[in-house]
Short mmCIF file of N, CA and C and ligand atoms in Angstrom, two decimals:
data_model
loop_
_atom_site.label_atom_id
_atom_site.label_comp_id
_atom_site.label_asym_id
_atom_site.label_seq_id
_atom_site.Cartn_x
_atom_site.Cartn_y
_atom_site.Cartn_z
N MET P 11 -80.30 52.96 106.65
CA MET P 11 -79.82 53.62 107.84
C MET P 11 -80.14 52.59 108.92
N MET P 12 -78.68 52.23 109.50
CA MET P 12 -78.40 50.78 110.23
C MET P 12 -79.00 51.42 112.11
N GLN P 13 -79.29 50.99 113.04
CA GLN P 13 -79.54 50.79 114.99
C GLN P 13 -78.30 49.61 114.55
N HIS P 14 -77.39 49.83 115.64
CA HIS P 14 -76.80 48.85 116.38
C HIS P 14 -77.39 48.17 117.67
N ARG P 15 -77.02 47.60 117.93
CA ARG P 15 -77.12 46.61 119.17
C ARG P 15 -76.72 46.34 119.94
N PHE P 16 -76.28 45.93 120.90
CA PHE P 16 -75.02 44.91 121.87
C PHE P 16 -76.10 44.72 122.87
N VAL P 17 -75.64 43.10 122.34
CA VAL P 17 -76.81 42.30 122.83
C VAL P 17 -76.05 41.20 123.76
N GLU P 18 -76.17 40.38 124.52
CA GLU P 18 -75.96 39.19 125.24
C GLU P 18 -75.43 37.52 123.65
N ILE P 19 -76.74 38.01 124.19
CA ILE P 19 -77.60 36.38 123.25
C ILE P 19 -78.30 36.83 121.96
N ILE P 20 -78.42 36.64 121.10
CA ILE P 20 -79.12 37.16 119.87
C ILE P 20 -80.42 36.95 120.00
N PRO P 21 -81.23 37.81 119.55
CA PRO P 21 -82.57 37.34 119.76
C PRO P 21 -83.24 36.43 119.32
N ASP P 22 -84.76 35.63 119.47
CA ASP P 22 -85.41 34.50 118.59
C ASP P 22 -85.78 35.84 117.43
N THR P 23 -85.68 37.15 117.15
CA THR P 23 -87.27 37.57 116.51
C THR P 23 -85.79 39.61 115.97
N ILE P 24 -84.75 38.82 114.98
CA ILE P 24 -84.52 39.60 114.58
C ILE P 24 -85.36 41.40 113.73
N GLU P 25 -84.91 42.56 114.38
CA GLU P 25 -86.18 43.46 113.94
C GLU P 25 -85.20 43.86 112.56
N ASP P 26 -85.77 44.17 111.50
CA ASP P 26 -85.65 45.72 110.76
C ASP P 26 -84.59 46.15 110.38
N GLY P 27 -83.36 46.40 110.06
CA GLY P 27 -82.98 47.68 110.19
C GLY P 27 -82.15 47.85 111.20
N VAL P 28 -81.84 46.97 112.34
CA VAL P 28 -81.36 46.40 113.77
C VAL P 28 -79.97 45.37 113.66
N LEU P 29 -79.17 45.50 113.83
CA LEU P 29 -77.67 45.08 113.52
C LEU P 29 -77.04 44.95 114.85
N TYR P 30 -77.74 42.95 115.13
CA TYR P 30 -77.23 42.37 116.46
C TYR P 30 -75.78 42.56 116.41
N ILE P 31 -75.43 42.38 118.21
CA ILE P 31 -73.89 42.50 117.36
C ILE P 31 -73.78 42.21 119.21
N SER P 32 -73.38 40.53 120.02
CA SER P 32 -72.64 39.88 120.78
C SER P 32 -71.25 40.46 121.26
N LEU P 33 -71.05 40.88 121.87
CA LEU P 33 -69.94 39.72 122.05
C LEU P 33 -68.84 39.22 122.80
N LYS P 34 -69.58 38.47 123.01
CA LYS P 34 -69.88 37.13 123.41
C LYS P 34 -69.82 35.91 122.85
N TYR P 35 -70.64 36.09 121.51
CA TYR P 35 -70.56 34.55 120.95
C TYR P 35 -69.28 35.32 119.70
N CYS P 36 -69.36 36.66 119.01
CA CYS P 36 -68.31 37.09 118.61
C CYS P 36 -69.37 37.26 117.16
N THR P 37 -70.05 37.87 116.84
CA THR P 37 -70.85 37.73 115.84
C THR P 37 -72.13 38.73 115.73
N ALA P 38 -72.44 38.69 113.83
CA ALA P 38 -73.66 40.11 114.28
C ALA P 38 -74.70 39.42 113.32
N ILE P 39 -75.72 39.64 113.98
CA ILE P 39 -76.34 39.34 112.60
C ILE P 39 -77.98 40.53 112.78
N HIS P 40 -77.95 40.79 111.35
CA HIS P 40 -78.98 41.74 110.95
C HIS P 40 -80.32 40.89 109.50
N LYS P 41 -81.04 41.97 109.30
CA LYS P 41 -82.10 40.99 107.81
C LYS P 41 -81.48 41.92 106.77
N CYS P 42 -81.79 40.89 106.38
CA CYS P 42 -81.20 41.24 104.81
C CYS P 42 -81.71 42.74 104.39
N VAL P 43 -81.14 44.00 104.16
CA VAL P 43 -81.22 44.85 103.98
C VAL P 43 -82.71 45.61 103.03
N CYS P 44 -81.93 43.93 101.80
CA CYS P 44 -82.89 44.64 101.08
C CYS P 44 -84.45 44.25 101.17
N GLY P 45 -85.43 43.91 101.57
CA GLY P 45 -86.70 43.74 102.53
C GLY P 45 -86.59 42.74 102.36
N CYS P 46 -86.49 41.31 102.58
CA CYS P 46 -86.24 39.82 101.90
C CYS P 46 -86.71 39.14 103.27
N GLY P 47 -86.29 39.09 104.18
CA GLY P 47 -86.69 38.67 105.80
C GLY P 47 -85.66 37.67 106.15
N ASN P 48 -84.63 37.56 105.07
CA ASN P 48 -82.59 36.71 105.31
C ASN P 48 -82.28 37.77 106.45
N GLU P 49 -82.51 36.36 107.24
CA GLU P 49 -81.29 37.37 108.33
C GLU P 49 -79.47 36.43 108.48
N VAL P 50 -78.41 37.55 108.14
CA VAL P 50 -77.36 37.82 107.45
C VAL P 50 -76.61 37.42 108.35
N VAL P 51 -76.03 36.32 108.92
CA VAL P 51 -75.10 36.27 110.09
C VAL P 51 -73.86 36.61 109.53
N THR P 52 -72.57 38.11 110.40
CA THR P 52 -71.98 37.85 110.07
C THR P 52 -70.60 37.35 111.34
N PRO P 53 -70.19 36.29 111.60
CA PRO P 53 -69.55 36.23 112.76
C PRO P 53 -68.36 37.57 112.65
N ILE P 54 -67.81 37.18 113.61
CA ILE P 54 -66.94 38.46 113.87
C ILE P 54 -65.51 37.73 114.21
N SER P 55 -63.88 37.27 112.56
CA SER P 55 -62.69 36.56 113.69
C SER P 55 -62.05 37.05 112.43
N PRO P 56 -60.49 37.20 112.88
CA PRO P 56 -59.78 36.92 111.56
C PRO P 56 -60.35 36.49 110.44
N THR P 57 -60.54 36.05 109.97
CA THR P 57 -61.02 35.14 109.26
C THR P 57 -62.50 36.20 108.43
N ASP P 58 -63.04 36.48 109.38
CA ASP P 58 -65.16 36.38 109.15
C ASP P 58 -64.26 38.06 108.82
N TRP P 59 -65.33 38.54 109.81
CA TRP P 59 -65.08 39.97 109.95
C TRP P 59 -65.51 40.92 110.42
N LYS P 60 -64.67 41.87 110.45
CA LYS P 60 -63.79 42.66 111.54
C LYS P 60 -65.31 43.34 111.90
N LEU P 61 -65.16 44.10 113.46
CA LEU P 61 -66.45 44.99 113.84
C LEU P 61 -65.92 46.29 113.51
N ILE P 62 -65.92 47.49 113.54
CA ILE P 62 -65.45 48.91 114.11
C ILE P 62 -66.53 49.63 114.60
N PHE P 63 -65.90 49.88 115.98
CA PHE P 63 -66.96 50.64 116.81
C PHE P 63 -66.45 52.08 117.41
N ASP P 64 -66.64 52.96 117.02
CA ASP P 64 -66.45 54.64 117.07
C ASP P 64 -66.50 55.43 118.38
N GLY P 65 -67.30 54.43 118.90
CA GLY P 65 -68.49 54.69 120.23
C GLY P 65 -69.20 55.37 119.61
N LYS P 66 -70.38 55.68 118.23
CA LYS P 66 -71.41 56.21 118.37
C LYS P 66 -72.31 54.81 117.05
N THR P 67 -71.37 54.64 116.09
CA THR P 67 -71.84 53.64 114.96
C THR P 67 -70.53 52.41 114.84
N VAL P 68 -71.70 52.26 113.80
CA VAL P 68 -70.65 50.19 113.92
C VAL P 68 -70.27 50.48 111.73
N SER P 69 -69.14 49.64 112.28
CA SER P 69 -69.13 49.61 110.51
C SER P 69 -68.88 47.93 110.64
N LEU P 70 -68.60 46.76 109.01
CA LEU P 70 -68.51 46.26 109.70
C LEU P 70 -67.34 45.64 107.54
N SER P 71 -66.12 44.91 108.52
CA SER P 71 -65.58 44.97 106.93
C SER P 71 -64.86 43.43 107.19
N PRO P 72 -65.26 43.31 105.89
CA PRO P 72 -65.44 43.51 104.50
C PRO P 72 -67.02 43.54 104.14
N SER P 73 -67.66 43.84 102.94
CA SER P 73 -68.82 43.93 102.83
C SER P 73 -69.45 42.34 102.51
N ILE P 74 -70.97 42.64 102.37
CA ILE P 74 -71.47 42.36 102.79
C ILE P 74 -71.95 40.85 101.40
N GLY P 75 -71.90 39.09 101.03
CA GLY P 75 -72.59 39.60 99.89
C GLY P 75 -73.29 38.49 100.37
N ASN P 76 -74.21 38.55 99.85
CA ASN P 76 -75.82 37.87 100.14
C ASN P 76 -75.96 36.60 99.32
N TRP P 77 -74.95 35.73 98.55
CA TRP P 77 -75.45 35.30 97.96
C TRP P 77 -75.99 33.80 96.84
N SER P 78 -75.81 32.99 99.26
CA SER P 78 -76.80 32.78 98.76
C SER P 78 -78.41 32.89 98.81
N PHE P 79 -78.65 33.97 98.86
CA PHE P 79 -80.00 34.23 98.90
C PHE P 79 -80.40 34.91 97.23
N ASN P 80 -81.98 34.76 97.25
CA ASN P 80 -82.67 34.88 95.88
C ASN P 80 -82.43 36.11 95.69
N CYS P 81 -81.89 37.07 96.62
CA CYS P 81 -82.02 38.38 96.68
C CYS P 81 -80.55 38.98 95.43
N GLN P 82 -79.51 38.41 95.96
CA GLN P 82 -78.38 39.01 95.59
C GLN P 82 -77.84 40.06 96.75
N SER P 83 -78.29 40.68 97.84
CA SER P 83 -78.41 41.73 97.51
C SER P 83 -76.52 41.44 97.72
N HIS P 84 -75.78 43.06 97.76
CA HIS P 84 -74.47 43.14 97.97
C HIS P 84 -74.40 44.47 98.96
N TYR P 85 -73.39 44.51 99.87
CA TYR P 85 -73.33 45.94 100.18
C TYR P 85 -72.69 46.55 101.70
N TRP P 86 -71.87 47.66 101.94
CA TRP P 86 -71.67 47.54 103.39
C TRP P 86 -72.02 48.13 104.69
N ILE P 87 -71.18 48.03 105.23
CA ILE P 87 -72.49 48.44 106.91
C ILE P 87 -71.46 49.77 106.87
N LYS P 88 -71.37 50.80 106.79
CA LYS P 88 -70.60 51.81 107.17
C LYS P 88 -70.85 52.55 108.50
N ARG P 89 -70.76 53.30 109.30
CA ARG P 89 -70.64 53.71 110.40
C ARG P 89 -72.04 54.09 110.48
N ASN P 90 -73.01 52.65 110.20
CA ASN P 90 -74.39 52.74 110.78
C ASN P 90 -75.31 53.23 109.50
N GLU P 91 -74.76 53.31 107.90
CA GLU P 91 -75.40 53.40 106.82
C GLU P 91 -75.22 52.47 106.03
N ILE P 92 -76.15 51.96 105.37
CA ILE P 92 -75.51 50.89 103.95
C ILE P 92 -75.53 51.61 103.19
N VAL P 93 -74.44 50.64 102.08
CA VAL P 93 -73.97 51.41 101.44
C VAL P 93 -73.78 50.03 100.25
N TYR P 94 -74.85 50.24 99.64
CA TYR P 94 -74.85 49.53 98.61
C TYR P 94 -73.20 49.04 97.36
N ALA P 95 -73.64 48.04 97.56
CA ALA P 95 -72.29 47.91 95.90
C ALA P 95 -72.84 47.12 95.03
N ARG P 96 -72.51 47.28 94.14
CA ARG P 96 -72.40 46.53 92.81
C ARG P 96 -72.95 44.55 93.13
N GLU P 97 -73.77 44.24 92.60
CA GLU P 97 -73.76 43.03 92.71
C GLU P 97 -73.45 42.36 91.38
N TRP P 98 -72.91 40.54 91.52
CA TRP P 98 -71.47 40.09 91.47
C TRP P 98 -72.64 39.80 90.76
N ASP P 99 -71.59 39.18 89.76
CA ASP P 99 -72.20 38.38 88.58
C ASP P 99 -71.37 37.04 88.76
N LYS P 100 -72.24 35.13 88.78
CA LYS P 100 -71.50 34.24 89.13
C LYS P 100 -70.53 33.70 89.01
N GLU P 101 -69.46 34.21 88.04
CA GLU P 101 -68.14 33.96 88.41
C GLU P 101 -67.48 34.21 88.86
N GLU P 102 -67.59 36.64 89.12
CA GLU P 102 -67.17 36.29 90.35
C GLU P 102 -67.07 35.53 92.30
N ILE P 103 -68.66 35.23 91.78
CA ILE P 103 -69.25 34.69 93.03
C ILE P 103 -68.70 33.91 93.66
N GLN P 104 -68.01 32.83 93.04
CA GLN P 104 -67.56 31.28 92.55
C GLN P 104 -66.00 31.74 93.12
N PHE P 105 -65.44 32.74 92.10
CA PHE P 105 -63.47 33.25 92.71
C PHE P 105 -63.73 33.34 93.76
N GLY P 106 -65.10 33.92 94.10
CA GLY P 106 -64.92 34.88 95.79
C GLY P 106 -64.59 33.60 96.69
N ARG P 107 -65.21 32.55 96.32
CA ARG P 107 -65.80 31.17 97.28
C ARG P 107 -64.72 30.33 97.53
N THR P 108 -63.97 30.58 96.38
CA THR P 108 -62.42 29.98 95.52
C THR P 108 -61.71 30.68 96.80
N ASN P 109 -62.46 31.72 96.48
CA ASN P 109 -60.65 32.29 98.01
C ASN P 109 -60.69 32.93 99.75
N ASP P 110 -62.43 32.10 99.77
CA ASP P 110 -62.62 32.77 100.74
C ASP P 110 -62.03 31.59 101.48
N LYS P 111 -61.86 30.18 100.46
CA LYS P 111 -61.60 28.85 100.75
C LYS P 111 -60.07 27.98 101.39
N LYS P 112 -59.77 29.70 99.96
CA LYS P 112 -57.78 29.57 99.88
C LYS P 112 -56.63 30.58 102.00
N ARG P 113 -58.28 31.42 101.78
CA ARG P 113 -57.34 32.50 102.06
C ARG P 113 -57.17 31.78 103.91
N LYS P 114 -58.75 31.15 104.26
CA LYS P 114 -58.85 30.27 105.00
C LYS P 114 -58.05 29.27 105.19
N ALA P 115 -57.73 28.64 104.54
CA ALA P 115 -56.60 28.11 104.87
C ALA P 115 -55.63 28.37 105.23
N LYS P 116 -55.16 29.48 104.22
CA LYS P 116 -53.56 29.91 104.65
C LYS P 116 -54.18 30.55 105.69
N TYR P 117 -54.98 30.86 106.48
CA TYR P 117 -54.91 31.17 107.33
C TYR P 117 -54.96 30.32 109.15
N TYR P 118 -54.47 29.42 108.73
CA TYR P 118 -54.60 28.50 109.19
C TYR P 118 -53.43 27.77 109.33
N ASN P 119 -52.84 28.16 108.55
CA ASN P 119 -50.73 28.02 109.07
C ASN P 119 -50.96 29.14 108.38
N LYS P 120 -51.14 29.91 109.54
CA LYS P 120 -50.46 30.70 110.37
C LYS P 120 -50.04 32.29 109.05
N GLU P 121 -50.67 32.21 107.80
CA GLU P 121 -50.98 33.36 107.43
C GLU P 121 -51.38 33.52 107.87
N ASN P 122 -52.06 35.56 108.15
CA ASN P 122 -53.38 36.39 108.10
C ASN P 122 -54.17 36.88 106.92
N GLU P 123 -55.12 36.93 106.91
CA GLU P 123 -56.10 37.38 105.72
C GLU P 123 -57.96 37.71 106.45
N SER P 124 -58.01 38.38 105.25
CA SER P 124 -60.24 38.78 105.82
C SER P 124 -60.58 38.37 104.25
N VAL P 125 -61.57 38.14 105.03
CA VAL P 125 -61.99 37.20 104.62
C VAL P 125 -63.82 37.51 104.20
N SER P 126 -65.09 37.47 103.30
CA SER P 126 -65.71 37.80 103.43
C SER P 126 -66.98 36.05 102.26
N SER P 127 -68.02 36.56 103.68
CA SER P 127 -69.07 34.76 102.52
C SER P 127 -69.97 34.86 104.14
N VAL P 128 -71.75 35.50 103.48
CA VAL P 128 -72.56 34.76 104.11
C VAL P 128 -72.59 33.60 104.86
N THR P 129 -73.45 32.71 105.53
CA THR P 129 -73.26 31.48 106.39
C THR P 129 -74.30 32.24 106.57
N LYS P 130 -75.47 30.97 106.89
CA LYS P 130 -76.31 30.59 107.30
C LYS P 130 -76.86 31.12 109.28
N ARG P 131 -77.34 31.67 110.11
CA ARG P 131 -77.51 30.92 110.91
C ARG P 131 -77.32 29.43 111.60
N PRO P 132 -75.48 29.20 112.66
CA PRO P 132 -75.40 28.87 113.44
C PRO P 132 -76.61 27.97 114.19
N LYS P 133 -76.20 26.52 113.75
CA LYS P 133 -76.74 25.54 113.92
C LYS P 133 -76.28 24.40 115.72
N LYS P 134 -76.06 25.75 116.68
CA LYS P 134 -75.28 25.53 117.51
C LYS P 134 -74.39 24.91 117.43
N LYS P 135 -73.37 24.33 118.30
CA LYS P 135 -71.87 24.29 117.77
C LYS P 135 -71.24 23.78 117.31
N LYS P 136 -72.17 22.52 117.06
CA LYS P 136 -71.37 21.27 115.92
C LYS P 136 -70.32 21.97 115.07
N ARG P 137 -71.26 23.26 114.34
CA ARG P 137 -70.63 24.02 112.41
C ARG P 137 -69.24 23.44 112.48
N TRP P 138 -68.44 24.22 114.07
CA TRP P 138 -67.72 24.83 113.48
C TRP P 138 -66.48 22.99 113.41
N LYS P 139 -67.02 22.41 114.46
CA LYS P 139 -65.94 21.14 114.02
C LYS P 139 -66.53 20.95 111.91
N LYS P 140 -67.54 21.02 111.89
CA LYS P 140 -67.84 20.52 110.71
C LYS P 140 -66.78 22.25 110.08
N PHE P 141 -67.12 22.92 110.18
CA PHE P 141 -66.18 23.71 109.52
C PHE P 141 -64.79 22.90 108.88
N LEU P 142 -64.10 23.08 109.63
CA LEU P 142 -62.78 23.30 110.13
C LEU P 142 -61.63 21.89 109.14
N LYS P 143 -63.81 21.03 109.99
CA LYS P 143 -62.61 19.19 108.45
C LYS P 143 -62.91 19.33 107.51
N SER P 144 -63.96 20.72 106.64
CA SER P 144 -64.08 20.79 105.74
C SER P 144 -62.31 21.75 105.06
N ILE P 145 -62.57 22.37 105.40
CA ILE P 145 -60.94 23.33 105.61
C ILE P 145 -59.68 22.42 105.29
N PHE P 146 -59.41 21.32 105.78
CA PHE P 146 -58.76 20.50 105.84
C PHE P 146 -59.48 19.14 105.02
N SER P 147 -59.68 18.62 104.97
CA SER P 147 -59.92 17.56 103.97
C SER P 147 -59.54 17.76 102.14
N PHE P 148 -58.97 19.21 102.17
CA PHE P 148 -58.50 19.28 100.83
C PHE P 148 -57.08 18.71 101.06
ZN1 LIG I 27 -82.48 40.06 100.50
#
């Protein structure tokens, strides 16, 4: 079970079992549900996650695959419940990543698709410039 908390600014200390959601910055963050302590950032955007708020509970779509962490957890947050998905093997992870890139590239060519991959907590603003560069550089 997960709680959600709407915040303006993501706090420095992230509590276990709480999904912090900043609508202002279009991002959500929580501690990996396996207990490894890693912070999972899920940007909310047409190419990242969608946040569904039904007035009581929140869901994130698509699933959250923490393959940049040792724990490799993979789960959904559905109506404040953690729903575990099976672990991905290396090929699938690679495939998922390639797909992300393709889909993002597609999106920026005006085709809409959703995407799932975890990014580490952003370090201020330059990230986006870097990110856009990386998309358009191939
Ligand atoms: Zn974990």
